[in-house]
Amino acid sequence: MKIFSHLLERGRDVELWVSGGLSGHIEKHFPELLPHVVIYDKGSAGVASVEKRSRRGLRRLLAKSALLRRIVYKHRAAGVPELVKRRNVDLAHIFLDFSFPVPSVAGCSTVFEVTSPDIAKHLGAMPEDFIKGHTLFNAVSDSVYGVSRKYIDDDKLTTAPLPYFRPSTLIPSMPGHKENAITFAARLISRKNGILFANAVDAFLSRHESWRVDILGNGPDEDAIKAILSRWIENGRAFVGKVSDVTPYLIKSKIFVSVIEPDNYPSQSVMEAMYAGNALLLSDTGMSKQKFIDGNGRVVDLTKEGVVDGLEALVSSDNLGDLGVRSRQLVSERFSADNYVDYIEGLYRSALTNDSDSHRK
């Protein structure tokens, strides 16, 4: 949604297709996008929803000539080719959706976003026509690219040179007062290693009475994590659960922990934490150290002892505050949202050109 908003700022002729379940999220967090949103599940309900929300906006969208492209972001629907044709869609940029018809069926070029190693592995279970049919595939990182190469030919696969990052909440300057708090924010699934972290936290908190830990998220590992940390949850020194906004926690905390496999990069949570001035403790996996660590934290082995030792080293550091300041600096040095969108627009041009060349052949 942030990428889509950025494209709108550049004056691109785009619209955002989402399932009805996301409409509330958009209305709450991205209300400025509503005139450009197609809420589409089945039949013509999506178009009707747009018309009810903004009749003038709908007419304006339908009147556009699509000189560059329209982008389809996410949808779950039958009858996609008919809607693509009706709304003059030239190119669909697809996130987290394996149901979108290939270009020969949909009638438009496609860029399929490979957003994680799990999505890359799922490509291996897709029919051969699915891989051949889509125009281009975009891997979000080198590690995701490495998995994707097992299933996609190099001429159809590219990798983003940097992650897209715009903070969820603008923090004009480095946060001032910070508490002795550690934040962990992730989906609580096995490869995020929340259980491993909880066991390390249990040992760490028993030695450091002035510190607290917040594990923000939900998922299948949540109950096990709560059981491990039950005594700390009861006395208010730990919290486990999903929250609507992690930013207030990141502003207050001094350390952010991410122990993801196979790679922390390009985690949005890590970049949000850096922007909020947190020192980092990351698993030494993939390109985590190369991309995120430069005088602002440390990487650790994926063992309870490794995580505990890493936490001990950070909290006993005389310059912990300086590490957080360095994290904030690295965000502006390494992650330019404008550079990322330049890359994406070049990718769109390549997809449209490739399809044109194929049709000429």
Coordinates of C-alpha atoms in Angstrom, one line a residue:
M1 CA 0.0 0.0 0.0
K2 CA 2.9 2.3 0.7
I3 CA 4.4 1.6 -2.7
F4 CA 1.1 2.2 -4.3
S5 CA 0.8 5.5 -2.5
H6 CA 4.2 6.5 -3.7
L7 CA 3.3 5.7 -7.3
L8 CA 0.2 8.0 -6.9
E9 CA 2.5 10.8 -5.7
R10 CA 4.4 10.5 -8.9
G11 CA 1.2 11.0 -10.9
R12 CA 1.1 7.4 -12.3
D13 CA -2.2 6.0 -13.6
V14 CA -2.7 3.2 -11.1
E15 CA -5.4 1.6 -9.0
L16 CA -5.3 -0.7 -6.1
W17 CA -7.3 -4.0 -6.2
V18 CA -7.9 -5.6 -2.8
S19 CA -10.1 -8.2 -1.2
G20 CA -13.0 -6.9 0.9
G21 CA -11.2 -8.0 4.1
L22 CA -8.6 -5.2 3.6
S23 CA -11.1 -2.4 3.1
G24 CA -11.3 -1.6 6.8
H25 CA -7.5 -1.4 7.1
I26 CA -7.3 0.9 4.1
E27 CA -10.0 3.1 5.5
K28 CA -8.2 3.4 8.9
H29 CA -4.6 3.7 7.8
F30 CA -4.7 4.9 4.2
P31 CA -7.9 6.9 3.7
E32 CA -6.3 8.9 1.0
L33 CA -6.2 5.8 -1.2
L34 CA -9.9 5.1 -1.2
P35 CA -10.7 7.0 -4.4
H36 CA -8.2 4.7 -6.1
V37 CA -9.3 1.4 -4.6
V38 CA -11.2 -1.4 -6.2
I39 CA -12.7 -3.7 -3.5
Y40 CA -13.3 -6.8 -5.5
D41 CA -14.2 -10.3 -4.5
K42 CA -16.7 -11.8 -6.9
G43 CA -18.8 -10.6 -9.7
S44 CA -19.2 -6.8 -9.9
A45 CA -19.4 -6.2 -6.2
G46 CA -16.0 -4.5 -6.2
V47 CA -16.9 -1.9 -8.8
A48 CA -20.2 -1.2 -6.9
S49 CA -18.2 -0.7 -3.7
V50 CA -15.9 1.8 -5.3
E51 CA -18.9 3.7 -6.8
K52 CA -20.6 3.9 -3.4
R53 CA -17.4 5.2 -1.8
S54 CA -16.5 7.8 -4.4
R55 CA -18.6 8.2 -7.5
R56 CA -16.5 11.0 -8.9
G57 CA -13.4 9.1 -8.2
L58 CA -14.7 6.1 -10.0
R59 CA -15.6 8.2 -13.1
R60 CA -12.2 9.8 -13.1
L61 CA -10.5 6.4 -13.0
L62 CA -12.6 5.0 -15.8
A63 CA -11.9 8.1 -17.9
K64 CA -8.2 7.7 -17.7
S65 CA -6.4 6.4 -20.8
A66 CA -3.8 4.2 -19.0
L67 CA -0.9 5.7 -21.0
L68 CA 1.7 4.0 -18.7
R69 CA -0.1 1.2 -16.9
R70 CA -2.6 0.2 -14.2
I71 CA -1.4 -2.0 -11.4
V72 CA -3.4 -4.7 -9.8
Y73 CA -2.1 -5.2 -6.3
K74 CA -4.1 -8.0 -4.7
H75 CA -7.5 -9.6 -5.3
R76 CA -9.3 -12.9 -4.9
A77 CA -11.9 -13.3 -7.6
A78 CA -13.3 -15.1 -10.5
G79 CA -14.0 -13.2 -13.7
V80 CA -10.7 -11.4 -13.6
P81 CA -10.1 -11.2 -17.3
E82 CA -13.5 -9.4 -17.8
L83 CA -12.6 -6.8 -15.1
V84 CA -9.1 -6.3 -16.5
K85 CA -10.6 -5.6 -19.9
R86 CA -13.3 -3.3 -18.6
R87 CA -10.8 -1.2 -16.6
N88 CA -8.1 -1.1 -19.3
V89 CA -5.5 -2.8 -17.1
D90 CA -2.1 -3.0 -18.9
L91 CA 0.0 -4.5 -16.2
A92 CA -0.8 -6.3 -12.9
H93 CA 1.7 -6.3 -10.0
I94 CA 0.6 -9.2 -7.9
F95 CA 1.4 -9.7 -4.2
L96 CA 0.6 -12.8 -2.2
D97 CA -1.9 -14.2 -4.7
F98 CA -1.5 -17.4 -6.7
S99 CA -4.9 -17.3 -8.3
F100 CA -4.3 -14.5 -10.8
P101 CA -4.6 -15.8 -14.3
V102 CA -1.4 -15.7 -16.4
P103 CA -1.2 -13.0 -19.1
S104 CA -2.5 -15.2 -21.9
V105 CA -5.7 -15.6 -19.9
A106 CA -5.9 -12.2 -18.1
G107 CA -5.0 -10.2 -21.1
C108 CA -2.4 -8.0 -19.4
S109 CA 1.3 -8.2 -18.5
T110 CA 2.2 -9.4 -15.0
V111 CA 4.9 -8.9 -12.4
F112 CA 4.6 -11.5 -9.7
E113 CA 6.2 -10.4 -6.4
V114 CA 8.1 -13.2 -4.5
T115 CA 7.9 -11.8 -1.0
S116 CA 9.5 -14.5 1.1
P117 CA 11.3 -17.9 1.0
D118 CA 7.9 -19.5 1.7
I119 CA 6.3 -18.0 -1.3
A120 CA 9.4 -18.9 -3.4
K121 CA 9.1 -22.5 -2.3
H122 CA 5.4 -22.5 -3.1
L123 CA 6.3 -21.7 -6.7
G124 CA 7.7 -25.2 -7.0
A125 CA 4.3 -26.6 -6.4
M126 CA 2.6 -24.5 -9.1
P127 CA 1.8 -26.0 -12.6
E128 CA 4.5 -25.3 -15.2
D129 CA 2.1 -23.1 -17.1
F130 CA 1.9 -20.7 -14.1
I131 CA 5.7 -20.1 -14.2
K132 CA 5.9 -19.8 -18.0
G133 CA 2.8 -17.7 -18.2
H134 CA 3.7 -14.8 -16.0
T135 CA 5.8 -12.1 -17.6
L136 CA 8.4 -11.4 -14.8
F137 CA 9.0 -12.4 -11.2
N138 CA 10.5 -10.0 -8.7
A139 CA 12.3 -11.4 -5.6
V140 CA 12.5 -9.0 -2.7
S141 CA 16.0 -10.1 -1.6
D142 CA 19.1 -12.1 -2.6
S143 CA 18.1 -15.0 -0.4
V144 CA 14.6 -15.1 -1.9
Y145 CA 16.1 -14.9 -5.3
G146 CA 18.3 -17.9 -4.6
V147 CA 15.3 -20.0 -3.7
S148 CA 13.3 -18.7 -6.7
R149 CA 16.0 -19.7 -9.2
K150 CA 15.2 -23.3 -8.6
Y151 CA 11.9 -22.8 -10.3
I152 CA 12.2 -19.7 -12.5
D153 CA 14.5 -19.1 -15.5
D154 CA 17.0 -16.3 -15.0
D155 CA 15.5 -14.3 -17.9
K156 CA 12.2 -14.0 -16.1
L157 CA 13.5 -13.4 -12.6
T158 CA 15.0 -10.2 -11.0
T159 CA 15.9 -9.2 -7.5
A160 CA 15.3 -5.8 -5.8
P161 CA 18.6 -3.9 -5.2
L162 CA 17.2 -2.5 -2.0
P163 CA 14.1 -2.8 0.1
Y164 CA 11.2 -0.3 0.0
F165 CA 11.0 1.6 3.2
R166 CA 8.8 4.4 4.4
P167 CA 8.2 4.6 8.1
S168 CA 4.6 3.9 9.2
T169 CA 4.7 6.9 11.6
L170 CA 6.9 10.0 10.9
I171 CA 9.4 10.6 13.8
P172 CA 10.9 14.0 13.0
S173 CA 14.0 13.3 15.1
M174 CA 15.7 10.6 17.2
P175 CA 13.4 9.6 20.0
G176 CA 14.5 11.1 23.4
H177 CA 13.7 9.1 26.5
K178 CA 13.9 5.4 26.1
E179 CA 13.1 2.7 28.6
N180 CA 14.9 -0.5 29.5
A181 CA 12.8 -2.4 27.0
I182 CA 13.4 -4.9 24.3
T183 CA 11.0 -5.4 21.4
F184 CA 10.4 -8.4 19.2
A185 CA 7.8 -8.0 16.4
A186 CA 7.0 -10.8 14.0
R187 CA 4.5 -13.4 13.0
L188 CA 4.8 -16.2 15.6
I189 CA 5.7 -19.0 13.3
S190 CA 8.6 -21.5 13.4
R191 CA 11.0 -19.8 11.1
K192 CA 10.7 -16.5 13.1
N193 CA 12.1 -18.4 16.2
G194 CA 9.8 -16.8 18.7
I195 CA 10.0 -19.9 21.0
L196 CA 13.8 -19.8 20.9
F197 CA 13.7 -16.1 21.8
A198 CA 11.2 -16.7 24.6
N199 CA 13.5 -19.3 26.2
A200 CA 16.4 -16.8 26.0
V201 CA 14.2 -14.0 27.5
D202 CA 13.3 -16.3 30.4
A203 CA 16.9 -16.6 31.3
F204 CA 17.7 -13.0 30.6
L205 CA 15.0 -11.5 32.7
S206 CA 16.0 -13.6 35.7
R207 CA 19.3 -11.7 35.7
H208 CA 18.2 -8.2 34.8
E209 CA 15.4 -6.9 37.0
S210 CA 15.2 -3.4 35.4
W211 CA 14.4 -4.7 31.9
R212 CA 11.2 -5.8 30.2
V213 CA 10.4 -7.5 26.9
D214 CA 7.5 -7.1 24.5
I215 CA 6.8 -9.9 21.9
L216 CA 4.4 -8.4 19.4
G217 CA 2.5 -10.7 17.1
N218 CA 0.4 -13.8 16.9
G219 CA 0.4 -17.2 15.3
P220 CA 0.7 -20.9 16.0
D221 CA 3.6 -20.5 18.4
E222 CA 1.8 -17.8 20.6
D223 CA 0.5 -20.2 23.3
A224 CA 3.9 -21.9 23.7
I225 CA 5.6 -18.5 24.0
K226 CA 3.1 -17.4 26.7
A227 CA 3.6 -20.6 28.6
I228 CA 7.4 -20.1 28.7
L229 CA 7.1 -16.5 29.9
S230 CA 4.0 -16.9 32.1
R231 CA 5.8 -15.7 35.3
W232 CA 7.1 -12.6 33.6
I233 CA 3.8 -11.8 32.0
E234 CA 2.1 -12.1 35.3
N235 CA 4.4 -9.6 37.0
G236 CA 4.3 -7.2 34.0
R237 CA 7.8 -7.6 32.8
A238 CA 6.8 -9.3 29.5
F239 CA 4.0 -9.0 27.1
V240 CA 3.0 -11.4 24.3
G241 CA 0.3 -10.6 21.8
K242 CA -0.8 -8.7 18.7
V243 CA -1.1 -4.9 18.7
S244 CA -2.5 -2.6 16.2
D245 CA 0.6 -0.4 16.1
V246 CA 4.2 -1.4 17.0
T247 CA 5.6 2.2 16.7
P248 CA 4.9 3.3 20.3
Y249 CA 6.8 0.2 21.5
L250 CA 9.7 0.9 19.2
I251 CA 10.0 4.5 20.2
K252 CA 10.3 3.5 23.9
S253 CA 12.6 0.4 23.5
K254 CA 16.3 0.4 23.3
I255 CA 16.9 -3.0 21.6
F256 CA 15.0 -4.7 18.8
V257 CA 15.5 -8.5 18.2
S258 CA 14.8 -10.4 15.0
V259 CA 16.0 -14.0 14.8
I260 CA 14.4 -15.0 11.5
E261 CA 15.5 -17.8 9.2
P262 CA 16.8 -17.9 6.6
D263 CA 17.4 -14.1 6.5
N264 CA 16.3 -11.0 8.3
Y265 CA 16.8 -8.9 5.2
P266 CA 14.7 -7.0 4.0
S267 CA 12.4 -7.1 7.1
Q268 CA 10.2 -4.0 7.4
S269 CA 10.1 -4.5 11.1
V270 CA 13.8 -4.3 11.4
M271 CA 13.8 -1.1 9.3
E272 CA 11.0 0.4 11.4
A273 CA 13.0 -0.4 14.5
M274 CA 16.2 1.2 13.1
Y275 CA 14.2 4.3 12.2
A276 CA 12.9 4.5 15.8
G277 CA 16.4 4.4 17.2
N278 CA 16.9 0.8 18.4
A279 CA 20.1 -1.1 18.6
L280 CA 19.7 -4.4 16.7
L281 CA 20.2 -8.0 17.8
L282 CA 19.8 -10.2 14.7
S283 CA 20.3 -13.8 13.8
D284 CA 23.5 -14.3 11.8
T285 CA 21.6 -15.6 8.8
G286 CA 21.6 -14.7 5.1
M287 CA 22.6 -11.0 4.5
S288 CA 21.5 -9.8 7.9
K289 CA 24.9 -8.5 9.0
Q290 CA 25.9 -7.2 5.6
K291 CA 22.7 -5.2 5.0
F292 CA 21.7 -4.1 8.5
I293 CA 24.7 -4.0 10.9
D294 CA 27.3 -1.3 10.9
G295 CA 28.1 0.0 14.4
N296 CA 24.5 -0.4 15.5
G297 CA 24.2 -3.8 17.0
R298 CA 25.3 -7.4 16.6
V299 CA 24.4 -10.8 15.1
V300 CA 24.1 -14.0 17.1
D301 CA 23.9 -17.7 16.6
L302 CA 20.5 -19.3 16.6
T303 CA 20.9 -20.9 20.0
K304 CA 19.4 -19.9 23.4
E305 CA 23.0 -19.2 24.7
G306 CA 23.8 -17.2 21.7
V307 CA 20.8 -14.9 22.0
V308 CA 21.3 -14.5 25.8
D309 CA 24.9 -13.6 25.4
G310 CA 24.0 -11.1 22.7
L311 CA 21.4 -9.4 24.9
E312 CA 23.9 -9.4 27.8
A313 CA 26.5 -7.7 25.7
L314 CA 24.1 -5.0 24.5
V315 CA 22.6 -4.1 27.9
S316 CA 26.0 -3.9 29.5
S317 CA 27.4 -1.7 26.7
D318 CA 28.4 1.8 27.7
N319 CA 27.3 3.2 24.3
L320 CA 23.9 1.4 23.9
G321 CA 22.2 4.8 23.1
D322 CA 24.8 5.5 20.4
L323 CA 24.0 2.2 18.7
G324 CA 20.4 3.3 18.4
V325 CA 21.4 6.7 17.0
R326 CA 23.6 4.8 14.4
S327 CA 20.6 2.7 13.4
R328 CA 18.6 5.8 12.6
Q329 CA 21.5 7.2 10.5
L330 CA 21.8 3.9 8.5
V331 CA 18.1 4.1 7.4
S332 CA 18.7 7.3 5.5
E333 CA 22.1 6.1 4.2
R334 CA 20.9 2.8 2.9
F335 CA 17.2 2.7 2.2
S336 CA 15.9 5.3 -0.3
A337 CA 12.2 4.8 -1.1
D338 CA 12.6 6.9 -4.3
N339 CA 15.4 4.7 -5.5
Y340 CA 13.2 1.6 -4.9
V341 CA 10.3 3.1 -6.9
D342 CA 12.6 4.0 -9.7
Y343 CA 13.6 0.3 -9.8
I344 CA 9.9 -0.8 -9.8
E345 CA 8.9 1.5 -12.6
G346 CA 11.8 0.2 -14.7
L347 CA 10.6 -3.4 -13.9
Y348 CA 7.1 -2.4 -15.2
R349 CA 8.6 -1.1 -18.4
S350 CA 10.5 -4.3 -18.9
A351 CA 7.4 -6.4 -18.4
L352 CA 5.4 -4.4 -20.9
T353 CA 8.3 -4.5 -23.4
N354 CA 8.9 -8.3 -22.9
D355 CA 5.2 -9.0 -23.6
S356 CA 5.2 -6.8 -26.7
D357 CA 8.3 -8.5 -28.0
S358 CA 6.7 -11.9 -27.4
H359 CA 3.6 -10.9 -29.3
R360 CA 5.6 -9.7 -32.3
K361 CA 7.4 -13.0 -32.4

